[in-house]
Tab-separated table of C-alpha atoms in Angstrom:
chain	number	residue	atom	x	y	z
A	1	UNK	CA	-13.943	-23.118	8.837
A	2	UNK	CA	-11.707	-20.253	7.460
A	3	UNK	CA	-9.828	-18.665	10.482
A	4	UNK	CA	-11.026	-14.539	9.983
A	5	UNK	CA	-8.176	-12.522	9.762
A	6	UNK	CA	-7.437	-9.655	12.100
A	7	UNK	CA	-8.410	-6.020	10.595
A	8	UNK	CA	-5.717	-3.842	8.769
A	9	UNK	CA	-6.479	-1.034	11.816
A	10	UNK	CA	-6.056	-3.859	14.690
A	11	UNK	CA	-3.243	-5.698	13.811
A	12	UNK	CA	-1.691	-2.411	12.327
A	13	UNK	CA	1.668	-1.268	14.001
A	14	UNK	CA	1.107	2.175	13.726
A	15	UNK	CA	-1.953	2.062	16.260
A	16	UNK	CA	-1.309	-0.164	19.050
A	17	UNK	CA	1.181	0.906	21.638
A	18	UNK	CA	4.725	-0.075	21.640
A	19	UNK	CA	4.520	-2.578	24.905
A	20	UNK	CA	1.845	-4.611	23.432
A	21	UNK	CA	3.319	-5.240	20.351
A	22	UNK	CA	6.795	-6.357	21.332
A	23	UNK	CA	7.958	-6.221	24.911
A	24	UNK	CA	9.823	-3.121	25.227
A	25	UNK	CA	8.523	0.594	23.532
A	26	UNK	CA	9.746	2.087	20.128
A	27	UNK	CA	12.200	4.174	21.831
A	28	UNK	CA	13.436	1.405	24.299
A	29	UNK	CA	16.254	-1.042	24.160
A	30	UNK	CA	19.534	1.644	23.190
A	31	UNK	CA	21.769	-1.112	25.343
A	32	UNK	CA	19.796	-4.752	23.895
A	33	UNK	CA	22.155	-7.220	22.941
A	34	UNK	CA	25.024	-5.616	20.263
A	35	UNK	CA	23.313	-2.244	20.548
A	36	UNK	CA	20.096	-3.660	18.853
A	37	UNK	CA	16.701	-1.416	18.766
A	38	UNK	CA	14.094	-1.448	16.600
A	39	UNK	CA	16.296	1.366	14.300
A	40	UNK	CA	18.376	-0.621	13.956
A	41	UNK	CA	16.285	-4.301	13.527
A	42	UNK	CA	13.938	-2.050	10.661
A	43	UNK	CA	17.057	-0.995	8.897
A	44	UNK	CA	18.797	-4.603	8.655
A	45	UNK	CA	15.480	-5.431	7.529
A	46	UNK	CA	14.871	-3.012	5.141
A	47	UNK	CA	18.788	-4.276	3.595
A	48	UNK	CA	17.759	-7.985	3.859
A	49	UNK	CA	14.394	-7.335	2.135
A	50	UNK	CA	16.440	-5.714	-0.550
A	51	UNK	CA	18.616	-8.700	-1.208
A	52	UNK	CA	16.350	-11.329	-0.928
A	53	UNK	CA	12.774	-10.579	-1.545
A	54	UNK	CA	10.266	-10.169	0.841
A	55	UNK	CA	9.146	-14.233	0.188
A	56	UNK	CA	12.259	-15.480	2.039
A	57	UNK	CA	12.378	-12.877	4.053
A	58	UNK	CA	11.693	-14.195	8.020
A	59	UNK	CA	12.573	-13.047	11.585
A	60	UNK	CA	14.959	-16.071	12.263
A	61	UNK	CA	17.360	-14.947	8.683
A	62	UNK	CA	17.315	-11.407	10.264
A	63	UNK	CA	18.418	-13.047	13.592
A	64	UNK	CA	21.355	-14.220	11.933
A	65	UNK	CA	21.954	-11.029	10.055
A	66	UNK	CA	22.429	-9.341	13.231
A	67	UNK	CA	23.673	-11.768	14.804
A	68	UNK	CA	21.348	-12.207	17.825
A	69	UNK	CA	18.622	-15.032	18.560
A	70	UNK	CA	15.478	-14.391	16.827
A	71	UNK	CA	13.598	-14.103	20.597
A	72	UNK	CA	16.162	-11.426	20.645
A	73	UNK	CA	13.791	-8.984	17.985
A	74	UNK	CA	10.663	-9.568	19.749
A	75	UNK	CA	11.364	-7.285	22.572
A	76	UNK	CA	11.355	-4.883	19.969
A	77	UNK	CA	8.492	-5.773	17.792
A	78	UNK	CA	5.392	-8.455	17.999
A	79	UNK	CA	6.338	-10.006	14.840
A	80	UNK	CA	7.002	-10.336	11.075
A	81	UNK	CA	4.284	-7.915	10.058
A	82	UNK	CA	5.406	-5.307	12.036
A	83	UNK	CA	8.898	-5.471	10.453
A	84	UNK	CA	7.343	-5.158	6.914
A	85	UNK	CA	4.986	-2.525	8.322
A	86	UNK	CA	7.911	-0.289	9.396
A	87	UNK	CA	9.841	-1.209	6.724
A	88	UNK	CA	7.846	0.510	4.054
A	89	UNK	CA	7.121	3.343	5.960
A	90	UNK	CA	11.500	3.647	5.905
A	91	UNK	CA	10.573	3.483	1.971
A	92	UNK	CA	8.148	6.199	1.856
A	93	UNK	CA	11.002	8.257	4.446
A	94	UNK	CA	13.428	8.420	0.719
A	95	UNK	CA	10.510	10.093	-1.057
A	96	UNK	CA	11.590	12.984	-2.611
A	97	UNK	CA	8.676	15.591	-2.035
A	98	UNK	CA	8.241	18.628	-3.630
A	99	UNK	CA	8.553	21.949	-0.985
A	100	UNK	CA	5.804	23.880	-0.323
A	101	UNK	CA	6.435	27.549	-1.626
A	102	UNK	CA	9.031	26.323	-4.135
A	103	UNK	CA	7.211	27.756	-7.138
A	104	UNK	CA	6.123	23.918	-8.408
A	105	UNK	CA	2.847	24.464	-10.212
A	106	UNK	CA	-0.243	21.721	-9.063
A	107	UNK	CA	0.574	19.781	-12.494
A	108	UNK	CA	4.451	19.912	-11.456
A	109	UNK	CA	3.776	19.047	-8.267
A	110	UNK	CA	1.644	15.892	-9.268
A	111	UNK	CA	4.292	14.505	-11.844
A	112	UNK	CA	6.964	14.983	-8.287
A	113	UNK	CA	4.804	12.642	-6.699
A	114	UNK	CA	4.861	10.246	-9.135
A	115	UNK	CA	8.132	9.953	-10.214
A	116	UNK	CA	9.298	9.527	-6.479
A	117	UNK	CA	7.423	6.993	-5.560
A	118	UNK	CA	8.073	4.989	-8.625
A	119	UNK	CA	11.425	5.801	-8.037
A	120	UNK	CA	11.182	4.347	-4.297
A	121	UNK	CA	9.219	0.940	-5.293
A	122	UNK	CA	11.982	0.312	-8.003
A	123	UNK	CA	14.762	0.500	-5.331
A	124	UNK	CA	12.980	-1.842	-3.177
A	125	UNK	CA	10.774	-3.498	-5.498
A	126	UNK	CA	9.215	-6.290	-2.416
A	127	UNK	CA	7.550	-2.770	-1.278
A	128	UNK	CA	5.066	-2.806	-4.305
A	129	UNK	CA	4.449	-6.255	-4.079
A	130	UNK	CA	2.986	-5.803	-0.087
A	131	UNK	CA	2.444	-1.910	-0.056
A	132	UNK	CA	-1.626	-3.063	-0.513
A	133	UNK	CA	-1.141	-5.065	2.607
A	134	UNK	CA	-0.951	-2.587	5.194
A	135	UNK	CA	-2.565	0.831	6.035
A	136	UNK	CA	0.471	2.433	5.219
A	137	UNK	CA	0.051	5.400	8.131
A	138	UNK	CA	3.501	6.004	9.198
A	139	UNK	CA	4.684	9.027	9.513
A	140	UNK	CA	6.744	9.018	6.650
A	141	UNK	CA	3.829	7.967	4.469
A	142	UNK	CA	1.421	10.431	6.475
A	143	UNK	CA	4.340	13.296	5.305
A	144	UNK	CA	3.385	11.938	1.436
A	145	UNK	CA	0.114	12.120	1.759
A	146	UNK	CA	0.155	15.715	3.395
A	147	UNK	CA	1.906	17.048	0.715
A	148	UNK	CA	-0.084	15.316	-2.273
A	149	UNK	CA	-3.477	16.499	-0.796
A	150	UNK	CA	-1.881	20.351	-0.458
A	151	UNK	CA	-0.424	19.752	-4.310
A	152	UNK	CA	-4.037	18.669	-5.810
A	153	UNK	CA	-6.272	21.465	-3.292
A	154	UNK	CA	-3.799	24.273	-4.833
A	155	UNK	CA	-5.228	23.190	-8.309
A	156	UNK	CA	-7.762	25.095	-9.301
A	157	UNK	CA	-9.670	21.497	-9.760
A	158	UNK	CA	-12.665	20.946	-7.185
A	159	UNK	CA	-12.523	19.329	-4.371
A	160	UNK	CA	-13.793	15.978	-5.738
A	161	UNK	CA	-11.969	16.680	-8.762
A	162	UNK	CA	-8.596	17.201	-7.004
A	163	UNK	CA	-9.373	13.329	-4.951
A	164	UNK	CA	-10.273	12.120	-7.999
A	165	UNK	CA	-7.140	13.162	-9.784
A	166	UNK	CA	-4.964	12.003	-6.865
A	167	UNK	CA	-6.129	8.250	-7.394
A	168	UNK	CA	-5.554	8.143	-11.227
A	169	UNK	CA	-2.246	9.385	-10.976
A	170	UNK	CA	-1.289	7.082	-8.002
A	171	UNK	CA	-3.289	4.349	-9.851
A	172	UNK	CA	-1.388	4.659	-12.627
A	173	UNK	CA	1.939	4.789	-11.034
A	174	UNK	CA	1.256	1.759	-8.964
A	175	UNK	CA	0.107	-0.435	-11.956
A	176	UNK	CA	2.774	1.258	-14.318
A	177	UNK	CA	5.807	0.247	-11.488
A	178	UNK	CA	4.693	-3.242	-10.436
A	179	UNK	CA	4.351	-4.337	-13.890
A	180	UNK	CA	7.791	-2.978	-14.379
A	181	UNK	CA	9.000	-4.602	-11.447
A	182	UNK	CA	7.334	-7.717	-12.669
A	183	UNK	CA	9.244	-7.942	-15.779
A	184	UNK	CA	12.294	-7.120	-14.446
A	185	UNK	CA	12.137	-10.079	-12.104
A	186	UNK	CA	10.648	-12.151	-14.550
A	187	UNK	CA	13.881	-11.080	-16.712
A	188	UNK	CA	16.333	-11.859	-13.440
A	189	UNK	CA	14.948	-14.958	-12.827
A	190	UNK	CA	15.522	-16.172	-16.762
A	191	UNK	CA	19.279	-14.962	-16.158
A	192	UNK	CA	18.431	-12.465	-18.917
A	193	UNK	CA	17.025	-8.754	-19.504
A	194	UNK	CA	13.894	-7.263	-20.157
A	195	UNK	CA	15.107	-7.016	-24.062
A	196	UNK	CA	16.052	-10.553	-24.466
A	197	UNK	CA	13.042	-11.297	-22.726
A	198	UNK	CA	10.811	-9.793	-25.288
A	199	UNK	CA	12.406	-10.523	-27.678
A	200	UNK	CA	12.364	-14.617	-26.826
A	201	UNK	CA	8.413	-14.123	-26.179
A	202	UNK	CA	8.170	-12.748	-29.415
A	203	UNK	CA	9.719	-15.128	-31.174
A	204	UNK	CA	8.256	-18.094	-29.084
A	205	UNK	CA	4.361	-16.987	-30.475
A	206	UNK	CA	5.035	-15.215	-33.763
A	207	UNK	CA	4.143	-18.744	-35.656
A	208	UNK	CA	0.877	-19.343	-33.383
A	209	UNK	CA	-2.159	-19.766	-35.562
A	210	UNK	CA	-3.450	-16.792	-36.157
A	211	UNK	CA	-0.472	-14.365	-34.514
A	212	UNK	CA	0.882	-12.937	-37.791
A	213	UNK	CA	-1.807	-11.692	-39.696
A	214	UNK	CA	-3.297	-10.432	-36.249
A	215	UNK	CA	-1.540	-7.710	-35.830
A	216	UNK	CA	-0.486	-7.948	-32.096
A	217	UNK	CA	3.164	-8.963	-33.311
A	218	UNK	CA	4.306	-4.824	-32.820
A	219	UNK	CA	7.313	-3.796	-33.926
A	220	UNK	CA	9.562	-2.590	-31.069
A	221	UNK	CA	11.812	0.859	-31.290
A	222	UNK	CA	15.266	0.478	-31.539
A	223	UNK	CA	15.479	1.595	-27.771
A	224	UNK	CA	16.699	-0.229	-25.001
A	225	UNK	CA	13.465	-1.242	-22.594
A	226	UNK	CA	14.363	0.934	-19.790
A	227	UNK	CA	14.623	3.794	-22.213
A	228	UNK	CA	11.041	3.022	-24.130
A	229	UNK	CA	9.940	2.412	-20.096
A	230	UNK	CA	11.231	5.922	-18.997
A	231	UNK	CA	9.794	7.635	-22.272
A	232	UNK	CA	6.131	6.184	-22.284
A	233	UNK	CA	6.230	6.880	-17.917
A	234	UNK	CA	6.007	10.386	-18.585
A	235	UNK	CA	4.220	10.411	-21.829
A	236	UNK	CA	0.905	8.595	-20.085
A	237	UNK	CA	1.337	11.346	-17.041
A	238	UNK	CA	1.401	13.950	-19.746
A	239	UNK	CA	-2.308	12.465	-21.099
A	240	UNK	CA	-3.247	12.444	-17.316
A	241	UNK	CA	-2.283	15.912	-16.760
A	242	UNK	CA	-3.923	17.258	-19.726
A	243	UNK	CA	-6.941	15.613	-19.481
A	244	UNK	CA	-7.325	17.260	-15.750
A	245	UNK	CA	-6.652	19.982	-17.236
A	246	UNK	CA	-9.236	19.904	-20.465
A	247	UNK	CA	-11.629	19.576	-17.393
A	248	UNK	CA	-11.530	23.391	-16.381
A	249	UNK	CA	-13.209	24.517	-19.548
């Protein structure tokens, strides 16, 4: 029988107390071994995540990384999950969020939000790849979400309008970014770049049956990728923006 997995609200870190998840509280443990607290366990973390992917990412190579046992960390926090937990929720903390009374229009204000946290999940692209996993309530990510639901009520949309333009903007940035991510990685892994990449798929299928006179063979700009990538980002939020927008009429 498949062992049931614990709920995203019970085994989140956010809402069980400090002392039950690890052994000491979130603000405990200034004089652990080498200084260590769980500051300074989510940051290492957050740098070894960055370097290696959150796949091969485990409490014992963090151990070493800071150069303490691995029981060490668990007086701090209950286990892996917790780490990745807090570590995206130091992700959301580099989001970039528009001010409130800075003069940034509701459409302005939306595109902020966007390119931030595309701009986030590229810098630490393991965060898009688990960011589904977890509830995501930290209070970095609560400060986010604050400020996106104030940006879409000062539209002049509805109130289910405004929720319902929220989620196709984030839902567009999230499947816009990790499929960005993806190729880059895929590029990486292939010692190559996204270009090359391309370019070799192309090549590789252009004498299928049927591929030429198909027409999905299209011919690519003269761009670099991340260029054509930047470019066709905004262009899609412009379509977004305007189509919220063609909904006021």
């Amino acid at each position: 029988m498949a062992t049931k997995r614990a709920s995203q609200v019970k085994k989140s870190v956010w809402l069980t107390p400090g002392p039950v998840r690890g052994r000491r509280s979130p603000r405990a443990g200034a004089g652990g071994p080498g200084g260590l607290d769980r500051e300074v366990i989510v940051a290492a973390a957050v740098r070894l995540l960055d370097e290696q992917g959150e796949s091969r990412f485990s409490m014992r190579a963090l151990a070493a990384r800071l150069d303490v046992t691995p029981m060490s960390l668990y007086w701090y926090v209950a286990d892996k999950d917790d780490l990745l937990e807090l570590a995206l929720d130091v992700v959301a903390g580099e989001m970039s969020l528009p001010e409130a009374g800075d003069g940034t229009d509701w459409q302005s204000g939306l595109r902020a939000l966007a390119v931030t946290w595309r701009a986030a999940m590229l810098a630490h692209p393991w965060a898009i790849r688990i960011y589904a996993d977890y509830l995501n309530i930290g209070p970095n990510s609560v400060r986010y979400s604050a400020r996106a639901l104030e940006i879409a009520r000062a539209s002049p949309l509805s109130e289910a309008d405004s929720m319902a333009a929220l989620s196709a903007i984030f839902q567009y940035t999230y499947g816009f970014t990790a499929t960005e991510i993806n190729w880059s990685e895929k590029a990486a892994e292939a010692n190559s770049t996204t270009d090359d990449l391309i370019e070799e798929i192309t090549e590789a299928v252009r004498d299928l049956p049927g591929v030429a006179d198909s027409g999905v063979l299209v011919e690519r700009p003269a761009e670099p990728d991340h260029v054509l990538r930047e470019r066709d980002f905004h262009r899609a939020l412009d379509w977004l923006l305007i189509g919220m927008r063609s909904g006021l009429r």
